[in-house]
PDB file of C-alpha atoms in Angstrom:
ATOM      1  CA  MET B1457      94.673 130.309 117.816  1.00 70.00           C
ATOM      2  CA  LYS B1458      97.355 131.857 115.649  1.00 82.00           C
ATOM      3  CA  LEU B1459      99.074 128.526 114.896  1.00 85.00           C
ATOM      4  CA  LEU B1460      96.016 126.904 113.812  1.00 86.00           C
ATOM      5  CA  ASP B1461      95.273 129.751 111.345  1.00 87.00           C
ATOM      6  CA  TRP B1462      99.026 129.509 109.819  1.00 88.00           C
ATOM      7  CA  LEU B1463      98.135 125.798 109.638  1.00 89.00           C
ATOM      8  CA  ALA B1464      95.326 126.360 108.109  1.00 87.00           C
ATOM      9  CA  TYR B1465      95.431 129.105 105.865  1.00 87.00           C
ATOM     10  CA  LYS B1466      98.973 129.836 104.879  1.00 87.00           C
ATOM     11  CA  ALA B1467     101.606 127.004 105.716  1.00 88.00           C
ATOM     12  CA  LYS B1468     102.769 124.374 102.985  1.00 92.00           C
ATOM     13  CA  ARG B1469     101.624 120.975 104.731  1.00 95.00           C
ATOM     14  CA  TRP B1470     104.633 119.386 102.901  1.00 96.00           C
ATOM     15  CA  ARG B1471     106.924 121.936 104.264  1.00 96.00           C
ATOM     16  CA  VAL B1472     105.891 121.174 108.418  1.00 96.00           C
ATOM     17  CA  GLN B1473     105.739 117.200 107.164  1.00 97.00           C
ATOM     18  CA  LEU B1474     109.502 117.114 106.161  1.00 97.00           C
ATOM     19  CA  ALA B1475     110.249 119.498 109.117  1.00 97.00           C
ATOM     20  CA  SER B1476     108.703 116.656 111.188  1.00 97.00           C
ATOM     21  CA  THR B1477     110.238 113.977 109.265  1.00 96.00           C
ATOM     22  CA  ILE B1478     113.154 115.368 109.942  1.00 96.00           C
ATOM     23  CA  LEU B1479     112.636 116.028 113.817  1.00 95.00           C
ATOM     24  CA  HIS B1480     111.655 112.091 114.010  1.00 95.00           C
ATOM     25  CA  ASN B1481     114.882 111.219 112.420  1.00 94.00           C
ATOM     26  CA  ILE B1482     117.728 113.140 114.253  1.00 91.00           C
ATOM     27  CA  PRO B1483     120.149 110.552 115.746  1.00 87.00           C
ATOM     28  CA  ILE B1484     121.623 112.755 118.299  1.00 87.00           C
ATOM     29  CA  TYR B1485     121.451 112.098 122.158  1.00 85.00           C
ATOM     30  CA  GLN B1486     119.329 109.053 121.043  1.00 82.00           C
ATOM     31  CA  SER B1487     120.044 107.561 124.431  1.00 81.00           C
ATOM     32  CA  ALA B1488     118.229 110.094 125.901  1.00 88.00           C
ATOM     33  CA  THR B1489     115.271 111.111 123.307  1.00 92.00           C
ATOM     34  CA  LYS B1490     114.017 107.696 122.827  1.00 93.00           C
ATOM     35  CA  GLY B1491     112.262 108.073 126.321  1.00 94.00           C
ATOM     36  CA  LEU B1492     110.223 110.435 124.834  1.00 95.00           C
ATOM     37  CA  ILE B1493     106.980 109.210 122.701  1.00 96.00           C
ATOM     38  CA  ALA B1494     106.872 109.745 118.735  1.00 96.00           C
ATOM     39  CA  PRO B1495     103.591 111.428 118.066  1.00 95.00           C
ATOM     40  CA  GLY B1496     103.973 110.104 114.729  1.00 95.00           C
ATOM     41  CA  PHE B1497     104.480 106.641 113.422  1.00 95.00           C
ATOM     42  CA  ASN B1498     108.071 106.096 113.197  1.00 93.00           C
ATOM     43  CA  CYS B1499     109.882 102.947 114.186  1.00 94.00           C
ATOM     44  CA  TYR B1500     112.554 103.030 116.914  1.00 93.00           C
ATOM     45  CA  SER B1501     114.330 100.565 115.318  1.00 93.00           C
ATOM     46  CA  CYS B1502     115.267 102.895 112.419  1.00 94.00           C
ATOM     47  CA  PRO B1503     119.112 103.778 112.841  1.00 93.00           C
ATOM     48  CA  LEU B1504     118.037 107.188 112.857  1.00 94.00           C
ATOM     49  CA  ALA B1505     115.007 107.280 115.254  1.00 94.00           C
ATOM     50  CA  THR B1506     114.804 110.231 117.734  1.00 95.00           C
ATOM     51  CA  GLY B1507     112.069 108.803 119.880  1.00 95.00           C
ATOM     52  CA  ALA B1508     110.163 105.644 120.666  1.00 96.00           C
ATOM     53  CA  CYS B1509     107.328 104.203 118.332  1.00 96.00           C
ATOM     54  CA  PRO B1510     104.109 104.551 120.479  1.00 97.00           C
ATOM     55  CA  ILE B1511     102.587 101.392 118.995  1.00 97.00           C
ATOM     56  CA  GLY B1512     105.783  99.511 119.659  1.00 96.00           C
ATOM     57  CA  THR B1513     105.755 100.752 122.909  1.00 97.00           C
ATOM     58  CA  ILE B1514     102.246  99.724 123.508  1.00 97.00           C
ATOM     59  CA  GLN B1515     103.037  96.372 122.583  1.00 97.00           C
ATOM     60  CA  HIS B1516     105.896  96.109 124.792  1.00 96.00           C
ATOM     61  CA  PHE B1517     103.938  97.091 128.118  1.00 97.00           C
ATOM     62  CA  ILE B1518     101.370  94.701 126.956  1.00 97.00           C
ATOM     63  CA  THR B1519     104.171  91.866 126.567  1.00 96.00           C
ATOM     64  CA  VAL B1520     105.350  92.445 130.504  1.00 95.00           C
ATOM     65  CA  ARG B1521     101.795  92.685 131.472  1.00 95.00           C
ATOM     66  CA  GLU B1522     101.894  96.616 132.721  1.00 94.00           C
ATOM     67  CA  THR B1523      99.720  99.558 131.676  1.00 95.00           C
ATOM     68  CA  PRO B1524     101.558 102.319 129.177  1.00 96.00           C
ATOM     69  CA  LEU B1525      99.651 104.876 131.218  1.00 97.00           C
ATOM     70  CA  TYR B1526     102.913 107.243 130.068  1.00 97.00           C
ATOM     71  CA  THR B1527     101.998 106.515 126.338  1.00 97.00           C
ATOM     72  CA  ILE B1528      98.317 106.322 126.684  1.00 97.00           C
ATOM     73  CA  GLY B1529      98.786 110.115 128.484  1.00 97.00           C
ATOM     74  CA  VAL B1530     100.646 111.566 125.614  1.00 97.00           C
ATOM     75  CA  LEU B1531      98.669 110.108 122.701  1.00 97.00           C
ATOM     76  CA  GLY B1532      95.432 111.026 124.586  1.00 97.00           C
ATOM     77  CA  ALA B1533      96.433 114.764 125.489  1.00 97.00           C
ATOM     78  CA  ILE B1534      97.545 115.168 121.760  1.00 97.00           C
ATOM     79  CA  GLY B1535      94.496 113.891 120.539  1.00 96.00           C
ATOM     80  CA  SER B1536      92.004 115.612 123.141  1.00 95.00           C
ATOM     81  CA  VAL B1537      93.401 118.989 121.829  1.00 94.00           C
ATOM     82  CA  VAL B1538      93.847 118.305 117.885  1.00 95.00           C
ATOM     83  CA  GLY B1539      92.211 114.734 117.341  1.00 95.00           C
ATOM     84  CA  ARG B1540      93.590 113.042 114.362  1.00 96.00           C
ATOM     85  CA  MET B1541      95.880 116.015 113.234  1.00 96.00           C
ATOM     86  CA  PRO B1542      99.473 114.532 113.974  1.00 97.00           C
ATOM     87  CA  CYS B1543      98.340 112.029 111.144  1.00 97.00           C
ATOM     88  CA  GLY B1544      98.182 115.212 108.524  1.00 96.00           C
ATOM     89  CA  PHE B1545     101.030 117.227 109.717  1.00 96.00           C
ATOM     90  CA  ILE B1546     103.718 115.240 111.654  1.00 96.00           C
ATOM     91  CA  CYS B1547     103.465 111.413 110.514  1.00 97.00           C
ATOM     92  CA  PRO B1548     106.907 110.839 108.373  1.00 96.00           C
ATOM     93  CA  PHE B1549     104.647 107.516 107.343  1.00 97.00           C
ATOM     94  CA  GLY B1550     102.021 109.721 106.295  1.00 97.00           C
ATOM     95  CA  PHE B1551     104.055 112.161 104.479  1.00 97.00           C
ATOM     96  CA  PHE B1552     105.738 108.882 102.486  1.00 97.00           C
ATOM     97  CA  GLN B1553     102.254 108.140 101.299  1.00 97.00           C
ATOM     98  CA  ASP B1554     101.465 111.448 100.242  1.00 97.00           C
ATOM     99  CA  LEU B1555     104.384 111.917  98.357  1.00 97.00           C
ATOM    100  CA  LEU B1556     103.869 108.385  96.467  1.00 97.00           C
ATOM    101  CA  TYR B1557     100.478 109.338  95.639  1.00 97.00           C
ATOM    102  CA  ARG B1558     102.003 112.330  93.524  1.00 96.00           C
ATOM    103  CA  ILE B1559     103.687 110.032  91.184  1.00 96.00           C
ATOM    104  CA  LYS B1560     101.498 110.187  88.057  1.00 95.00           C
ATOM    105  CA  THR B1561      99.231 107.114  87.521  1.00 95.00           C
ATOM    106  CA  PRO B1562      95.700 106.168  86.884  1.00 95.00           C
ATOM    107  CA  LYS B1563      94.272 106.338  90.655  1.00 95.00           C
ATOM    108  CA  ILE B1564      91.899 104.115  92.155  1.00 95.00           C
ATOM    109  CA  SER B1565      89.168 105.230  94.489  1.00 92.00           C
ATOM    110  CA  VAL B1566      88.402 103.403  97.586  1.00 93.00           C
ATOM    111  CA  SER B1567      85.654 104.163  99.624  1.00 92.00           C
ATOM    112  CA  ASN B1568      86.042 104.655 103.421  1.00 93.00           C
ATOM    113  CA  LYS B1569      83.195 102.573 104.538  1.00 92.00           C
ATOM    114  CA  PHE B1570      86.098 100.032 105.279  1.00 93.00           C
ATOM    115  CA  GLY B1571      87.729 102.646 107.714  1.00 94.00           C
ATOM    116  CA  TRP B1572      86.669 100.332 110.558  1.00 96.00           C
ATOM    117  CA  PHE B1573      89.249  97.921 109.893  1.00 96.00           C
ATOM    118  CA  LYS B1574      91.773  99.853 111.617  1.00 97.00           C
ATOM    119  CA  TYR B1575      90.133  99.260 115.069  1.00 97.00           C
ATOM    120  CA  VAL B1576      90.301  95.459 114.318  1.00 98.00           C
ATOM    121  CA  VAL B1577      94.005  96.131 113.443  1.00 97.00           C
ATOM    122  CA  LEU B1578      94.511  98.322 116.804  1.00 97.00           C
ATOM    123  CA  VAL B1579      92.438  95.819 119.202  1.00 98.00           C
ATOM    124  CA  VAL B1580      93.650  92.397 117.548  1.00 97.00           C
ATOM    125  CA  LEU B1581      97.036  92.865 116.663  1.00 97.00           C
ATOM    126  CA  VAL B1582      98.521  95.636 118.892  1.00 97.00           C
ATOM    127  CA  LEU B1583      96.329  94.749 122.177  1.00 97.00           C
ATOM    128  CA  ILE B1584      94.943  91.032 122.269  1.00 97.00           C
ATOM    129  CA  ILE B1585      97.652  88.931 120.105  1.00 97.00           C
ATOM    130  CA  PRO B1586     100.518  90.464 121.839  1.00 96.00           C
ATOM    131  CA  TYR B1587      98.780  89.881 125.205  1.00 96.00           C
ATOM    132  CA  ILE B1588      98.361  86.456 124.668  1.00 97.00           C
ATOM    133  CA  THR B1589     101.462  85.400 122.677  1.00 96.00           C
ATOM    134  CA  LEU B1590     103.696  87.811 124.625  1.00 95.00           C
ATOM    135  CA  GLU B1591     105.171  89.196 121.102  1.00 94.00           C
ATOM    136  CA  PRO B1592     104.833  92.385 119.416  1.00 94.00           C
ATOM    137  CA  TRP B1593     102.598  90.793 116.389  1.00 95.00           C
ATOM    138  CA  PHE B1594     101.880  94.135 114.909  1.00 96.00           C
ATOM    139  CA  CYS B1595     105.644  94.900 114.762  1.00 96.00           C
ATOM    140  CA  LYS B1596     106.264  91.581 112.959  1.00 95.00           C
ATOM    141  CA  LEU B1597     103.940  92.361 109.980  1.00 95.00           C
ATOM    142  CA  CYS B1598     104.660  96.421 110.241  1.00 96.00           C
ATOM    143  CA  PRO B1599     105.378  97.866 106.750  1.00 96.00           C
ATOM    144  CA  ILE B1600     107.130 100.693 108.755  1.00 96.00           C
ATOM    145  CA  GLY B1601     109.544  98.866 110.431  1.00 95.00           C
ATOM    146  CA  ALA B1602     110.482  97.088 107.251  1.00 96.00           C
ATOM    147  CA  LEU B1603     110.724 100.482 105.399  1.00 96.00           C
ATOM    148  CA  GLU B1604     112.878 102.520 108.043  1.00 95.00           C
ATOM    149  CA  ALA B1605     114.672  99.263 110.152  1.00 95.00           C
ATOM    150  CA  GLY B1606     114.739  96.479 108.302  1.00 95.00           C
ATOM    151  CA  ILE B1607     116.185  97.260 104.862  1.00 96.00           C
ATOM    152  CA  PRO B1608     118.714  99.766 106.526  1.00 95.00           C
ATOM    153  CA  TRP B1609     119.769  97.477 109.236  1.00 95.00           C
ATOM    154  CA  VAL B1610     120.308  94.659 106.366  1.00 95.00           C
ATOM    155  CA  ILE B1611     122.487  97.311 104.354  1.00 95.00           C
ATOM    156  CA  ILE B1612     124.708  98.455 106.901  1.00 95.00           C
ATOM    157  CA  ASP B1613     125.118  95.491 109.661  1.00 93.00           C
ATOM    158  CA  SER B1614     126.651  91.849 108.016  1.00 94.00           C
ATOM    159  CA  GLY B1615     125.452  90.387 111.136  1.00 93.00           C
ATOM    160  CA  ILE B1616     121.804  91.023 110.925  1.00 93.00           C
ATOM    161  CA  ARG B1617     121.979  90.445 107.164  1.00 93.00           C
ATOM    162  CA  ALA B1618     123.260  86.748 107.896  1.00 93.00           C
ATOM    163  CA  ALA B1619     120.059  86.456 110.323  1.00 92.00           C
ATOM    164  CA  VAL B1620     117.854  87.125 107.519  1.00 92.00           C
ATOM    165  CA  ARG B1621     115.273  84.647 107.621  1.00 89.00           C
ATOM    166  CA  PHE B1622     111.561  84.190 105.696  1.00 92.00           C
ATOM    167  CA  MET B1623     110.061  86.246 108.006  1.00 92.00           C
ATOM    168  CA  PHE B1624     112.195  89.149 106.613  1.00 94.00           C
ATOM    169  CA  PHE B1625     110.546  88.434 103.349  1.00 95.00           C
ATOM    170  CA  ILE B1626     107.295  88.435 104.352  1.00 95.00           C
ATOM    171  CA  LYS B1627     107.658  91.957 105.831  1.00 95.00           C
ATOM    172  CA  LEU B1628     109.344  93.190 102.377  1.00 96.00           C
ATOM    173  CA  PHE B1629     106.105  91.743 100.340  1.00 97.00           C
ATOM    174  CA  ILE B1630     103.942  93.544 102.686  1.00 97.00           C
ATOM    175  CA  LEU B1631     106.056  97.046 102.271  1.00 97.00           C
ATOM    176  CA  PHE B1632     106.056  96.924  98.641  1.00 97.00           C
ATOM    177  CA  SER B1633     102.233  95.905  98.524  1.00 97.00           C
ATOM    178  CA  PHE B1634     101.424  98.893 100.351  1.00 97.00           C
ATOM    179  CA  ILE B1635     103.944 100.786  98.501  1.00 97.00           C
ATOM    180  CA  ALA B1636     102.044  99.654  95.231  1.00 97.00           C
ATOM    181  CA  ALA B1637      98.755 100.936  96.846  1.00 97.00           C
ATOM    182  CA  MET B1638      99.826 103.911  98.082  1.00 97.00           C
ATOM    183  CA  ILE B1639     101.130 105.081  94.609  1.00 97.00           C
ATOM    184  CA  LEU B1640      96.975 104.269  93.063  1.00 97.00           C
ATOM    185  CA  ILE B1641      95.213 104.807  96.244  1.00 97.00           C
ATOM    186  CA  LYS B1642      94.989 107.805  98.558  1.00 97.00           C
ATOM    187  CA  ARG B1643      96.642 106.902 102.182  1.00 97.00           C
ATOM    188  CA  PRO B1644      95.643 103.169 102.160  1.00 97.00           C
ATOM    189  CA  PHE B1645      97.522 102.403 105.279  1.00 97.00           C
ATOM    190  CA  CYS B1646      96.234 105.528 107.274  1.00 97.00           C
ATOM    191  CA  ARG B1647      92.555 104.635 106.313  1.00 97.00           C
ATOM    192  CA  PHE B1648      92.082 100.912 106.645  1.00 97.00           C
ATOM    193  CA  PHE B1649      94.972  99.911 108.973  1.00 97.00           C
ATOM    194  CA  CYS B1650      96.989 102.211 110.841  1.00 97.00           C
ATOM    195  CA  PRO B1651      96.355 101.621 114.604  1.00 97.00           C
ATOM    196  CA  LEU B1652      97.721 104.893 115.790  1.00 97.00           C
ATOM    197  CA  GLY B1653      95.483 106.609 113.553  1.00 97.00           C
ATOM    198  CA  ALA B1654      92.919 104.591 115.098  1.00 97.00           C
ATOM    199  CA  ILE B1655      93.634 106.023 118.559  1.00 97.00           C
ATOM    200  CA  TYR B1656      93.647 109.336 117.646  1.00 97.00           C
ATOM    201  CA  SER B1657      90.470 108.899 115.282  1.00 97.00           C
ATOM    202  CA  LEU B1658      88.764 108.661 119.002  1.00 96.00           C
ATOM    203  CA  PHE B1659      89.125 112.122 119.660  1.00 95.00           C
ATOM    204  CA  ASN B1660      87.898 113.831 116.345  1.00 95.00           C
ATOM    205  CA  ARG B1661      84.397 114.198 117.760  1.00 92.00           C
ATOM    206  CA  VAL B1662      85.334 115.814 120.926  1.00 91.00           C
ATOM    207  CA  SER B1663      88.937 117.333 120.504  1.00 93.00           C
ATOM    208  CA  LEU B1664      89.255 120.941 120.741  1.00 92.00           C
ATOM    209  CA  VAL B1665      89.884 121.342 117.297  1.00 93.00           C
ATOM    210  CA  LYS B1666      87.318 121.203 115.010  1.00 93.00           C
ATOM    211  CA  MET B1667      86.237 121.684 111.667  1.00 94.00           C
ATOM    212  CA  GLU B1668      82.879 123.284 110.643  1.00 94.00           C
ATOM    213  CA  VAL B1669      81.305 123.798 107.353  1.00 95.00           C
ATOM    214  CA  ASP B1670      78.723 126.216 106.539  1.00 95.00           C
ATOM    215  CA  ASP B1671      75.771 124.585 104.696  1.00 94.00           C
ATOM    216  CA  SER B1672      74.490 127.896 103.448  1.00 95.00           C
ATOM    217  CA  LEU B1673      78.010 128.812 101.545  1.00 95.00           C
ATOM    218  CA  CYS B1674      78.834 124.893 100.585  1.00 95.00           C
ATOM    219  CA  SER B1675      77.913 124.367  96.630  1.00 94.00           C
ATOM    220  CA  TYR B1676      78.702 120.719  97.198  1.00 95.00           C
ATOM    221  CA  CYS B1677      81.310 120.885  94.232  1.00 95.00           C
ATOM    222  CA  ASP B1678      83.278 118.463  95.673  1.00 94.00           C
ATOM    223  CA  ILE B1679      86.720 119.821  95.085  1.00 96.00           C
ATOM    224  CA  CYS B1680      87.162 119.340  98.712  1.00 96.00           C
ATOM    225  CA  GLN B1681      87.451 115.433  98.062  1.00 95.00           C
ATOM    226  CA  ASP B1682      89.480 116.021  95.383  1.00 95.00           C
ATOM    227  CA  VAL B1683      92.048 117.854  97.872  1.00 96.00           C
ATOM    228  CA  CYS B1684      91.427 115.220 100.619  1.00 96.00           C
ATOM    229  CA  PRO B1685      94.214 112.629 101.103  1.00 96.00           C
ATOM    230  CA  MET B1686      91.888 110.930 102.922  1.00 96.00           C
ATOM    231  CA  ASP B1687      89.118 111.058 100.109  1.00 95.00           C
ATOM    232  CA  LEU B1688      86.358 112.754 102.317  1.00 95.00           C
ATOM    233  CA  ARG B1689      83.636 114.920 101.234  1.00 95.00           C
ATOM    234  CA  ILE B1690      84.211 116.995 104.385  1.00 95.00           C
ATOM    235  CA  TYR B1691      80.466 118.464 104.480  1.00 95.00           C
ATOM    236  CA  ASP B1692      79.135 114.743 105.154  1.00 95.00           C
ATOM    237  CA  ASP B1693      80.762 114.798 108.425  1.00 94.00           C
ATOM    238  CA  PRO B1694      82.973 117.675 109.234  1.00 94.00           C
ATOM    239  CA  ASN B1695      84.616 115.833 112.284  1.00 93.00           C
ATOM    240  CA  SER B1696      84.618 112.287 110.961  1.00 94.00           C
ATOM    241  CA  GLU B1697      86.977 109.872 112.356  1.00 94.00           C
ATOM    242  CA  GLN B1698      88.970 109.280 109.055  1.00 96.00           C
ATOM    243  CA  CYS B1699      89.672 113.430 108.572  1.00 97.00           C
ATOM    244  CA  ILE B1700      92.959 113.982 109.645  1.00 96.00           C
ATOM    245  CA  ARG B1701      92.748 117.791 109.874  1.00 95.00           C
ATOM    246  CA  CYS B1702      95.196 118.245 107.133  1.00 95.00           C
ATOM    247  CA  PHE B1703      93.345 121.636 106.390  1.00 95.00           C
ATOM    248  CA  GLU B1704      93.683 121.180 102.525  1.00 95.00           C
ATOM    249  CA  CYS B1705      90.030 121.536 102.176  1.00 96.00           C
ATOM    250  CA  VAL B1706      90.152 124.725 103.969  1.00 95.00           C
ATOM    251  CA  LYS B1707      92.698 126.305 101.608  1.00 94.00           C
ATOM    252  CA  ALA B1708      90.914 124.654  98.464  1.00 95.00           C
ATOM    253  CA  CYS B1709      87.390 125.558  99.227  1.00 95.00           C
ATOM    254  CA  PRO B1710      86.127 127.970  96.568  1.00 95.00           C
ATOM    255  CA  THR B1711      83.582 129.664  98.534  1.00 95.00           C
ATOM    256  CA  GLY B1712      85.318 129.377 101.837  1.00 93.00           C
ATOM    257  CA  ALA B1713      82.581 127.240 103.444  1.00 95.00           C
ATOM    258  CA  ILE B1714      85.116 125.349 105.628  1.00 95.00           C
ATOM    259  CA  SER B1715      86.653 126.681 108.599  1.00 93.00           C
ATOM    260  CA  VAL B1716      88.550 125.506 111.612  1.00 93.00           C
ATOM    261  CA  LYS B1717      87.409 126.324 115.065  1.00 90.00           C
ATOM    262  CA  ILE B1718      87.779 125.802 118.342  1.00 89.00           C
ATOM    263  CA  ARG B1719      85.462 123.669 120.221  1.00 84.00           C
ATOM    264  CA  ASP B1720      84.135 125.132 123.748  1.00 79.00           C
ATOM    265  CA  SER B1721      81.553 122.508 124.417  1.00 78.00           C
ATOM    266  CA  VAL B1722      80.309 119.357 123.597  1.00 76.00           C
ATOM    267  CA  THR B1723      76.478 118.402 123.946  1.00 75.00           C
ATOM    268  CA  VAL B1724      76.250 115.032 126.009  1.00 72.00           C
ATOM    269  CA  PRO B1725      72.449 113.430 125.452  1.00 73.00           C
ATOM    270  CA  ILE B1726      71.258 111.777 128.397  1.00 73.00           C
ATOM    271  CA  LEU B1727      68.073 111.162 127.797  1.00 69.00           C
ATOM    272  CA  GLU B1728      65.558 110.939 124.314  1.00 64.00           C
ATOM    273  CA  ARG B1729      62.563 109.334 124.356  1.00 61.00           C
ATOM    274  CA  SER B1730      59.188 109.471 122.010  1.00 58.00           C
ATOM    275  CA  ARG B1731      56.331 111.524 123.820  1.00 54.00           C
ATOM    276  CA  ILE B1732      52.768 109.677 123.157  1.00 52.00           C
TER     277      ILE B1732
ATOM    278  CA  MET N 546      60.261 113.301 120.592  1.00 62.00           C
ATOM    279  CA  VAL N 547      62.063 114.557 124.207  1.00 66.00           C
ATOM    280  CA  LYS N 548      65.691 114.877 124.075  1.00 68.00           C
ATOM    281  CA  VAL N 549      67.367 115.912 127.365  1.00 72.00           C
ATOM    282  CA  SER N 550      70.990 116.856 127.197  1.00 69.00           C
ATOM    283  CA  PHE N 551      73.558 118.883 128.358  1.00 66.00           C
ATOM    284  CA  LYS N 552      76.449 121.028 127.358  1.00 72.00           C
ATOM    285  CA  LEU N 553      79.885 120.299 128.933  1.00 71.00           C
ATOM    286  CA  ARG N 554      81.762 123.376 128.730  1.00 73.00           C
ATOM    287  CA  TRP N 555      85.795 122.639 127.735  1.00 80.00           C
ATOM    288  CA  PHE N 556      85.383 118.831 127.277  1.00 85.00           C
ATOM    289  CA  GLY N 557      88.760 118.763 125.597  1.00 85.00           C
ATOM    290  CA  VAL N 558      90.588 120.441 128.073  1.00 88.00           C
ATOM    291  CA  ILE N 559      89.282 118.360 130.619  1.00 90.00           C
ATOM    292  CA  LEU N 560      90.317 115.484 128.891  1.00 92.00           C
ATOM    293  CA  ALA N 561      93.536 116.536 127.708  1.00 94.00           C
ATOM    294  CA  LEU N 562      93.983 117.301 131.684  1.00 95.00           C
ATOM    295  CA  ILE N 563      93.126 114.117 132.618  1.00 97.00           C
ATOM    296  CA  PHE N 564      95.386 112.391 130.112  1.00 97.00           C
ATOM    297  CA  VAL N 565      98.430 114.827 130.931  1.00 97.00           C
ATOM    298  CA  ALA N 566      97.605 113.743 134.466  1.00 97.00           C
ATOM    299  CA  MET N 567      97.914 110.091 133.185  1.00 97.00           C
ATOM    300  CA  ALA N 568     100.937 110.852 131.582  1.00 97.00           C
ATOM    301  CA  VAL N 569     102.838 112.338 134.743  1.00 97.00           C
ATOM    302  CA  TYR N 570     101.554 109.378 136.483  1.00 97.00           C
ATOM    303  CA  GLY N 571     103.429 107.178 134.148  1.00 97.00           C
ATOM    304  CA  ILE N 572     106.394 109.082 134.126  1.00 96.00           C
ATOM    305  CA  LEU N 573     106.417 109.056 138.280  1.00 97.00           C
ATOM    306  CA  ARG N 574     106.335 105.155 137.941  1.00 95.00           C
ATOM    307  CA  ASP N 575     109.541 105.252 135.850  1.00 94.00           C
ATOM    308  CA  GLU N 576     107.875 104.430 132.830  1.00 96.00           C
ATOM    309  CA  VAL N 577     110.368 106.815 130.658  1.00 95.00           C
ATOM    310  CA  THR N 578     113.200 104.247 131.683  1.00 95.00           C
ATOM    311  CA  GLU N 579     111.084 101.567 130.618  1.00 95.00           C
ATOM    312  CA  VAL N 580     110.301 102.955 127.241  1.00 95.00           C
ATOM    313  CA  LEU N 581     113.903 104.298 126.738  1.00 94.00           C
ATOM    314  CA  ASN N 582     115.411 100.669 127.558  1.00 93.00           C
ATOM    315  CA  ASN N 583     112.854  99.319 125.281  1.00 93.00           C
ATOM    316  CA  ALA N 584     113.647 101.944 122.410  1.00 93.00           C
ATOM    317  CA  ARG N 585     117.359 101.844 122.541  1.00 91.00           C
ATOM    318  CA  ILE N 586     117.994  98.072 121.744  1.00 91.00           C
ATOM    319  CA  ILE N 587     117.140  96.630 118.448  1.00 91.00           C
ATOM    320  CA  CYS N 588     113.548  95.442 117.965  1.00 91.00           C
ATOM    321  CA  LEU N 589     114.211  92.049 115.755  1.00 91.00           C
ATOM    322  CA  SER N 590     110.661  91.840 115.273  1.00 92.00           C
ATOM    323  CA  CYS N 591     110.787  95.255 113.735  1.00 93.00           C
ATOM    324  CA  ILE N 592     113.657  94.515 111.455  1.00 92.00           C
ATOM    325  CA  GLY N 593     111.692  90.934 110.428  1.00 89.00           C
ATOM    326  CA  ILE N 594     114.558  88.306 112.112  1.00 88.00           C
ATOM    327  CA  GLU N 595     112.501  87.065 114.696  1.00 79.00           C
TER     328      GLU N 595
END
């Protein structure tokens, strides 16, 4: 609980994100550490990568017709405890998006109603198409792979540079489209496309860590939405699947209406009917 | 309207334990080696040349 309080009220989030990005990219003992599943989105083909990309690993297991129990177990255990918190504090690509959004330009507000699209990406590009084609199709289009693996390897390895084909330029186009969007829109990849965020988001409503809004204290001033990297009004739905538990709203709330709690029970409806 | 529901105590803990058990079972099946072997080779799809 002390760690949670520190993260919610005292920690400078960018410092935790920076530390996590460095930890995700320490190229020491890679021959052992790459057996560990990275909790954030970080391409395992990055020359510096410490761990294994969870989405790439899931696709690999699907293409070899096996169930990725270890990977699902790790992601599920993290999600069950903290929900989507890794997106807010740990994910290197989330940090990259937060940094790009700080660039001073006119900003565009995009509704979260298209948040369901990330589940389509997860089911279609990560599960179904790799199962049918035996190819990791999300990896082929992934902007993180282009940024962390494609560009560095093309720069440092002449053999790979010589092998560059049309697909590489498609990946670059996807990457730079996302970069442009990230400057203008709050975390567009996390909100609408991220399959890892889609997995973690499934746990937001049942995870041990939960958000709470005291309606009697809330003044509906929308400061929470201004500071939210996901452009959410936390009072609409404190444990929305889009919330990345970055706790920016907790720190910013002028009335102290928003808090972080440990959930001790979940109410499960088993019967609901009208009495005539 | 009649609503019947029950409270499941520490559901998050139970869920986390199930997933930990799943991860441990995966480790016992030697999935870590499979993950390691896959992650150690350069993924050409990730780079964009395949």
